[in-house]
XYZ file of C-alpha atoms in Angstrom:
144
model
C 133.499 30.599 99.099
C 132.209 32.649 96.142
C 129.332 34.293 95.733
C 128.283 31.909 93.348
C 129.178 28.805 95.233
C 126.988 30.230 98.033
C 123.819 30.198 95.896
C 123.750 26.236 95.975
C 122.730 26.466 99.361
C 118.772 27.016 99.957
C 115.842 26.775 102.338
C 116.628 26.551 105.993
C 119.908 24.942 105.424
C 120.935 28.737 104.053
C 120.240 30.135 107.580
C 123.872 29.901 108.870
C 125.168 31.481 105.843
C 122.915 34.630 105.993
C 126.183 36.759 106.558
C 127.628 35.642 103.590
C 124.598 35.962 101.638
C 123.883 39.370 102.673
C 127.539 40.283 101.404
C 126.716 38.512 98.206
C 123.550 41.035 97.775
C 126.456 43.471 96.352
C 127.461 41.481 93.554
C 127.531 43.406 90.172
C 125.772 40.513 88.500
C 121.689 41.037 89.161
C 121.096 37.057 88.483
C 123.240 36.713 91.627
C 121.494 39.455 93.586
C 118.335 37.826 92.611
C 119.230 34.242 93.659
C 120.650 35.705 96.754
C 117.315 37.547 97.716
C 115.827 33.981 96.856
C 117.847 32.280 99.262
C 117.193 35.035 101.706
C 113.571 35.026 101.129
C 113.612 31.053 101.618
C 115.172 31.337 105.267
C 112.282 33.182 106.572
C 113.111 35.200 109.426
C 116.421 33.881 110.238
C 117.252 36.446 107.403
C 116.355 39.231 109.692
C 119.778 40.463 110.094
C 119.977 40.920 106.239
C 117.085 43.215 106.528
C 118.820 46.483 105.987
C 120.490 45.214 102.875
C 117.391 43.946 101.722
C 115.560 47.480 102.204
C 118.355 49.068 100.157
C 117.531 46.774 97.128
C 114.061 47.715 97.098
C 115.689 50.333 94.481
C 117.827 48.000 92.707
C 118.194 48.519 88.845
C 116.976 44.996 88.423
C 113.272 44.536 88.335
C 113.611 40.680 89.227
C 115.960 41.780 92.341
C 113.261 44.257 93.369
C 110.335 41.632 93.105
C 112.231 38.900 95.330
C 113.793 41.689 97.845
C 110.087 42.558 98.253
C 109.088 38.842 98.943
C 112.153 38.385 101.219
C 111.006 41.433 103.384
C 107.566 40.281 103.695
C 108.924 36.723 105.021
C 110.100 38.675 108.098
C 106.606 39.287 109.028
C 105.937 41.831 111.801
C 109.696 41.919 112.753
C 109.926 43.872 109.112
C 108.439 46.758 110.761
C 111.407 49.087 109.862
C 110.708 48.334 106.134
C 107.291 49.720 106.025
C 108.379 53.467 104.756
C 110.891 52.122 102.134
C 107.970 49.628 101.036
C 105.583 52.740 100.870
C 108.264 54.693 98.874
C 108.964 51.767 96.598
C 104.729 51.399 95.894
C 105.046 54.864 94.436
C 107.887 54.205 91.916
C 106.799 55.243 88.249
C 106.387 52.674 85.935
C 107.050 49.743 88.076
C 106.450 46.396 86.780
C 103.202 44.710 88.332
C 105.134 41.561 89.818
C 107.182 44.031 91.510
C 103.832 45.991 92.842
C 102.093 42.634 93.988
C 105.463 41.519 96.021
C 105.342 45.260 97.781
C 101.817 44.590 98.526
C 102.113 41.331 99.935
C 105.122 42.307 102.028
C 103.057 45.116 103.645
C 100.217 42.750 104.371
C 102.594 40.320 105.704
C 103.952 43.148 108.095
C 100.546 43.270 109.048
C 98.947 45.985 111.451
C 102.286 47.545 111.723
C 102.212 48.418 108.005
C 99.134 50.497 108.867
C 100.783 53.701 107.413
C 100.686 51.883 103.975
C 97.224 51.711 103.735
C 96.911 54.619 101.390
C 99.788 53.239 99.153
C 97.914 49.911 99.011
C 94.798 51.911 98.269
C 96.622 53.288 95.311
C 97.837 49.873 94.378
C 94.350 48.431 94.312
C 93.476 50.741 91.411
C 95.664 48.545 89.025
C 93.774 45.747 87.716
C 96.817 43.379 87.823
C 97.674 44.251 91.378
C 94.164 44.666 92.946
C 93.765 41.136 94.441
C 97.356 41.306 96.134
C 96.479 44.887 97.516
C 93.094 44.013 98.783
C 94.404 41.016 100.556
C 97.118 43.094 102.106
C 94.914 45.896 103.282
C 92.697 42.797 104.953
C 95.988 41.388 106.412
C 96.837 44.940 107.654
C 93.351 45.302 109.037
C 92.195 48.309 106.881
């Protein structure tokens, strides 16, 4: 199967294909990487084996890939504790798009209390009007 053919599988049906989807995150086409991240997001915590690859794509050159990658990490919930530091680092990216910032905040919030070290970054994000609601919700989810 080619990377592009893998993208027709979505939702829980993609769970058995997590290894192939993880490999497809390395595709040169940002559209393919973004669609793969969506597929991994949509399988929920079945995508946990892809967590390290997803973390790497928080620094992707493409804004949409960064956004959906953060969402996919957030869907791992508390199991994504190893992603907290990279998510915090991504929150500090200069001139980041607000959609990515909201997805980063949401991911930290979905990780929950294990993301307590992200409270300072979330408070900074809460100063941005178009990100405030997501950051404040994340702070409440974490218990800060």
